[in-house]
Short mmCIF file of C-alpha atoms in Angstrom, two decimals:
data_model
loop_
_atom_site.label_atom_id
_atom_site.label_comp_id
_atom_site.label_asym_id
_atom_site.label_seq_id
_atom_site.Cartn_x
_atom_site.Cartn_y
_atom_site.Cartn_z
CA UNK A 1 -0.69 14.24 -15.58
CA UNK A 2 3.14 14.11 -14.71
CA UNK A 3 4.46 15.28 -18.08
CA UNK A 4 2.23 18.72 -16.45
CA UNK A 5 4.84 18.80 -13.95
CA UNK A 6 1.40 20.82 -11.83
CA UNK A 7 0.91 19.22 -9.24
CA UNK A 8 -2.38 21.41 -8.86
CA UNK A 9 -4.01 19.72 -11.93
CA UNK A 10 -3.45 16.06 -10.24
CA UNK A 11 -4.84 18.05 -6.63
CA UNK A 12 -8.20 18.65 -8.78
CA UNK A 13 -8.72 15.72 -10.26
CA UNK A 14 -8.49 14.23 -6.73
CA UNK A 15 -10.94 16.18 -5.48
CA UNK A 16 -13.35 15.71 -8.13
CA UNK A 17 -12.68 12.07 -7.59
CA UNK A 18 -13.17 12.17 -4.11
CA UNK A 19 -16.63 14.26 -4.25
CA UNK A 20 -18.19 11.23 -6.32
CA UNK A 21 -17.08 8.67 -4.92
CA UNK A 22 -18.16 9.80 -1.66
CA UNK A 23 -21.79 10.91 -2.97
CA UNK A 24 -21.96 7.01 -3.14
CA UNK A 25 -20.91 6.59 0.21
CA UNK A 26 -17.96 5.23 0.03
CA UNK A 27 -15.16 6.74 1.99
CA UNK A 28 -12.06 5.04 0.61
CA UNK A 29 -10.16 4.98 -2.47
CA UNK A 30 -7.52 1.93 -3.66
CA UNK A 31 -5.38 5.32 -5.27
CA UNK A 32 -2.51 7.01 -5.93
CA UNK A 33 -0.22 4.51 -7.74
CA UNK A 34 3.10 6.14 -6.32
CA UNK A 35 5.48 3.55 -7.92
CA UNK A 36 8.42 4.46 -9.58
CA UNK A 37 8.86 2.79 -12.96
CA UNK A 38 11.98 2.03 -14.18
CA UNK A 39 11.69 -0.94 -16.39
CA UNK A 40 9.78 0.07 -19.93
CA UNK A 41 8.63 -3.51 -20.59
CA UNK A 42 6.37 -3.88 -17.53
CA UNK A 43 3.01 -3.91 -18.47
CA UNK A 44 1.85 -1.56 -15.88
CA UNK A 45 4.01 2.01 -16.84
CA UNK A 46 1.03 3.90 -17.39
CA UNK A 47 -0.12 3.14 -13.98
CA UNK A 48 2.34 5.60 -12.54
CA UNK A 49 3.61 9.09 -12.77
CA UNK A 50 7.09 8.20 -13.94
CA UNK A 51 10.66 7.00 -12.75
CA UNK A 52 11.83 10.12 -11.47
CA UNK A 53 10.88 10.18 -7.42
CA UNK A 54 11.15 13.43 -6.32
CA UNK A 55 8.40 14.15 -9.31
CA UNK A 56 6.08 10.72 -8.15
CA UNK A 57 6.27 12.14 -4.58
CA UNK A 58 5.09 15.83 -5.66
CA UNK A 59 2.23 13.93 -7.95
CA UNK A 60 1.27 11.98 -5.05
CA UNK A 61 1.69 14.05 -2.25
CA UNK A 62 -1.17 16.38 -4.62
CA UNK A 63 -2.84 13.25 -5.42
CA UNK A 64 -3.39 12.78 -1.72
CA UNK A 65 -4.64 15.95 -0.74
CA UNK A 66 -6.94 15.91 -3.59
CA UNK A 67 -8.69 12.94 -2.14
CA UNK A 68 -8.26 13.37 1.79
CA UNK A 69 -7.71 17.25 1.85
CA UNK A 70 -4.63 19.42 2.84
CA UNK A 71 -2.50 18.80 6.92
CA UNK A 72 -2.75 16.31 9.51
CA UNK A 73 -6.66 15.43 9.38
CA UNK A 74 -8.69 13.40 11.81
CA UNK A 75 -11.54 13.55 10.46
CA UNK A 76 -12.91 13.01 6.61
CA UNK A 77 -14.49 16.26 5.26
CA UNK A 78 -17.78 15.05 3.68
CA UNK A 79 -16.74 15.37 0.08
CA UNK A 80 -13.20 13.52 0.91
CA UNK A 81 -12.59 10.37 1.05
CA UNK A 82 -9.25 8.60 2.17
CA UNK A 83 -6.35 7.08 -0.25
CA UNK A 84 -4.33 4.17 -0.25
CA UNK A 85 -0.88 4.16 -1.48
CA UNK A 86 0.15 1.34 -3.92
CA UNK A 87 2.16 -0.73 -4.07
CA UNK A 88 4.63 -0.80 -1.88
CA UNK A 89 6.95 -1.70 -3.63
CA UNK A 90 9.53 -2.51 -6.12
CA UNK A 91 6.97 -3.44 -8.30
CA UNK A 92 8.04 -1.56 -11.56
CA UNK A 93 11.53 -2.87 -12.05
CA UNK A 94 10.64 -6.36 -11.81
CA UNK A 95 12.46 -9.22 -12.75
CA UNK A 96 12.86 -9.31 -17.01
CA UNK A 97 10.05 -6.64 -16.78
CA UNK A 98 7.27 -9.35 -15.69
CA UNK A 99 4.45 -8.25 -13.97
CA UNK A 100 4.75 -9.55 -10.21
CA UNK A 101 8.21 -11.09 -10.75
CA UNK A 102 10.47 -10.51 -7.87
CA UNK A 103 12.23 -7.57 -7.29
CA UNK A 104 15.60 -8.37 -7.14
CA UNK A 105 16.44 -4.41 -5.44
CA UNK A 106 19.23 -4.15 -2.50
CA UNK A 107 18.35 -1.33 0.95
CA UNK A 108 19.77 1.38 -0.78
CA UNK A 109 18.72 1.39 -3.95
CA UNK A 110 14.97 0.96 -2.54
CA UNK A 111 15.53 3.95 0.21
CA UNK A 112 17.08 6.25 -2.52
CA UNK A 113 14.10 5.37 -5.28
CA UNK A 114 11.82 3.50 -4.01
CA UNK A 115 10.98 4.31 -0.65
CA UNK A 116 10.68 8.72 -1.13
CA UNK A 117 7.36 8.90 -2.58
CA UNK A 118 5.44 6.35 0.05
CA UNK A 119 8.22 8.18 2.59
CA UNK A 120 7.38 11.85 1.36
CA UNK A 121 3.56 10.88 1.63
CA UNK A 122 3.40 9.68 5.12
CA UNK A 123 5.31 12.22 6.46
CA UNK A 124 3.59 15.10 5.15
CA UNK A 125 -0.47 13.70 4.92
CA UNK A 126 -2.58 11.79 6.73
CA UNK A 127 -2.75 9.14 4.36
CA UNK A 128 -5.86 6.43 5.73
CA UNK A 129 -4.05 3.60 4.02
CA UNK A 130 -1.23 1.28 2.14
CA UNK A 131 -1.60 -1.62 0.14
CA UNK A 132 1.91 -3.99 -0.34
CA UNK A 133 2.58 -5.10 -3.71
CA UNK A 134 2.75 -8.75 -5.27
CA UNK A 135 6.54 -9.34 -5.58
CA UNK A 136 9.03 -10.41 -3.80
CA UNK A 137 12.00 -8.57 -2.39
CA UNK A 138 15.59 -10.07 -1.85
CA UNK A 139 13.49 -13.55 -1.16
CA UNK A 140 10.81 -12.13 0.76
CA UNK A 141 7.02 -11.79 -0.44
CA UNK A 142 5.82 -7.74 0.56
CA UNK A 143 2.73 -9.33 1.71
CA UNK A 144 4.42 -11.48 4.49
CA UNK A 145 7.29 -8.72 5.13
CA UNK A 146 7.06 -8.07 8.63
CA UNK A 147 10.46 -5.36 8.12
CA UNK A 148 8.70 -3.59 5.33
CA UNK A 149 5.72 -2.78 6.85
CA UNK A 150 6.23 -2.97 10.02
CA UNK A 151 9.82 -2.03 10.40
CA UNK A 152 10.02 0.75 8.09
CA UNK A 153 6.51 1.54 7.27
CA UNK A 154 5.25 1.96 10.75
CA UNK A 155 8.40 2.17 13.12
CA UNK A 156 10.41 4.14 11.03
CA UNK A 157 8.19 6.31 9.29
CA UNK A 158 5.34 6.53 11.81
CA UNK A 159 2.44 5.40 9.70
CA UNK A 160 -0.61 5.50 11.56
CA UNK A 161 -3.62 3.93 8.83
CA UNK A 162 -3.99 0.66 7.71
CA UNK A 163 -2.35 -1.81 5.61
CA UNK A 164 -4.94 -3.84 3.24
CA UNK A 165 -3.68 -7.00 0.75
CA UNK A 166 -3.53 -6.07 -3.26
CA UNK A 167 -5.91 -8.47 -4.33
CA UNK A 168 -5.43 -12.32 -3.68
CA UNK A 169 -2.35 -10.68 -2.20
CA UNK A 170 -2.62 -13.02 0.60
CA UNK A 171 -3.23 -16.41 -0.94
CA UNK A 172 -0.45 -16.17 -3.12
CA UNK A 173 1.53 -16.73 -0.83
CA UNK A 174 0.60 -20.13 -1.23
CA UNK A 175 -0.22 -20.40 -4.76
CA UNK A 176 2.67 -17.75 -6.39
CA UNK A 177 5.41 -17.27 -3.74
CA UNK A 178 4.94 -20.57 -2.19
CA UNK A 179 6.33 -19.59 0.99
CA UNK A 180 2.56 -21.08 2.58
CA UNK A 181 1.46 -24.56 3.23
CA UNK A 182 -2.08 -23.38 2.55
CA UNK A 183 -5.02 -20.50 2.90
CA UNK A 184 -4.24 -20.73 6.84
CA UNK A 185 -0.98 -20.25 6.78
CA UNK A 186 -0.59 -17.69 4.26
CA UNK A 187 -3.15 -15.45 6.42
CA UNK A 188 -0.88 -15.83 9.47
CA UNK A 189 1.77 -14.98 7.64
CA UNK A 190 0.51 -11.98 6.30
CA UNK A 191 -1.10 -10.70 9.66
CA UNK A 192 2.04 -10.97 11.37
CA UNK A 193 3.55 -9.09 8.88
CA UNK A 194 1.47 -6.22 9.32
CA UNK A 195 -1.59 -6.85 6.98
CA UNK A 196 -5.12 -5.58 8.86
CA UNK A 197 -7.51 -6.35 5.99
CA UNK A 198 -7.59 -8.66 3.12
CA UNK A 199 -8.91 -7.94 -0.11
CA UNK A 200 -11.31 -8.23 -2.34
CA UNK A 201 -13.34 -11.08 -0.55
CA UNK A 202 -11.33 -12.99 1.71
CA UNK A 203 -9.74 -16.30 0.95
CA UNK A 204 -7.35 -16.56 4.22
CA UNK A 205 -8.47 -13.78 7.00
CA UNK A 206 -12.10 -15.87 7.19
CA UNK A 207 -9.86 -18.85 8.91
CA UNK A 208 -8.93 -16.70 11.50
CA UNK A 209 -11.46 -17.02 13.86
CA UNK A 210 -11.07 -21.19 13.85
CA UNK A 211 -7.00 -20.40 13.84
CA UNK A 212 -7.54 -18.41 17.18
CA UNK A 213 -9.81 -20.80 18.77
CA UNK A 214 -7.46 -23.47 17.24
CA UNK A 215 -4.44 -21.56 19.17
CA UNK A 216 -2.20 -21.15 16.03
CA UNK A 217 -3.33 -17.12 16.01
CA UNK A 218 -2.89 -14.96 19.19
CA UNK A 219 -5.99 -12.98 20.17
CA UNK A 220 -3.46 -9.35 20.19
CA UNK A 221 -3.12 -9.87 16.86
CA UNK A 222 -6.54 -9.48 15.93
CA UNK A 223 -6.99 -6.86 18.06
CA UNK A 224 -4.11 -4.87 16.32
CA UNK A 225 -5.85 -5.06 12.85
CA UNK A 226 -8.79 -4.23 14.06
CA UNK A 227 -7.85 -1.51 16.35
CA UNK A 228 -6.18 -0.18 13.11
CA UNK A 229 -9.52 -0.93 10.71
CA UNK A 230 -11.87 0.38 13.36
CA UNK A 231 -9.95 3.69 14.29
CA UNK A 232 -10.16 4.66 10.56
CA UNK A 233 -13.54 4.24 9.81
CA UNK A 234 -13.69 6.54 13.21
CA UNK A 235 -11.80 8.72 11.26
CA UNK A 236 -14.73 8.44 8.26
#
């Protein structure tokens, strides 16, 4: 769909996406893949819409509106659903081209490549959600970086949806990154950092309840994922 360079052909297929999925009842989508790939021997390259970012933020800016529909929306249409951008980021120039190695990338060279398409997105949709990616950046795991997606993802670029864990995101932590002790800690790492929802079932986020009543997890921090969760499902 990039080599089209039309970004109206990737807006259709959205929307035909977006009308089935939501005849099922489902009102969000884990989709567009707005990475920028710049290392041929990841494993993931087809995945993406190129290493060029002004063309992956066109593609995904259409890829967007496809499944949410065109402006600043509050509300879901009833064929629309809403998208999640992935992953952010750094994940296709990884480390000797493994998947989920770190990403050894300095500031600039992730705010001039990296950062435009998630930037370009945010800024000009009303994209529902995000969804960090497995690496590591300069040391630090994306699914316990509070300055990535809090920081610059929220602060910076006013981000208003929610932020949900690729998946297993959150226990490796522990088991890949090993920047965790265990399950609990890797879940209040990650929910400090700005993660509302883990996915796909839940390994760390269930030991939250016991972790508040425990006193290791702050009751406003609950109530900012779920503020988050709960105002977009408003939104549905």
């Amino acid at each position: 769909m990039a080599g089209t360079f039309d970004p109206e052909i990737v807006r259709d297929v959205g929307a035909v996406i977006a009308r089935e999925v939501r005849a099922r009842g489902v009102a969000l989508v884990l989709s567009p893949v707005v990475d920028i790939a710049r290392d041929p021997r990841w494993g993931r390259i087809e995945e993406t819409f190129g290493e060029d970012p002004h063309l992956v933020s066109e593609m995904g800016v259409a890829a967007v509106e496809g499944l949410q529909g065109r402006g600043r929306l509050e509300a879901l249409g009833p064929d629309k659903v809403f998208a999640t951008l992935k992953h952010m980021t750094g994940h296709g120039q990884p480390a000797s081209g493994n998947n989920v190695s770190p990403a050894p990338i300095a500031e600039r060279e992730l705010r001039e490549n990296f950062f435009p398409p998630f930037r370009s997105i945010v800024a000009r949709t009303s994209i529902g959600a995000l969804m960090p990616s497995y690496n590591e950046i300069d040391g630090v795991p994306n699914h316990a970086n509070e300055w990535l997606l809090e920081d610059v993802l929220r602060e910076e670029w006013g981000f208003g949806g929610i932020v949900v864990s690729d998946y297993n995101g959150i226990s490796q932590l522990m088991s890949l990154h090993h920047v965790a002790a265990d399950v609990e800690d890797a879940a209040r790492q990650a929910l400090a950092a700005g993660v509302d929802c883990e996915l796909p079932d839940g390994a760390g986020y269930p030991t939250l309840a016991d972790q508040v009543r425990a006193g290791k997890v702050s009751t406003a921090a609950i109530d900012r994922a779920v503020r988050r969760i709960l105002a977009l499902k408003f939104r549905a």
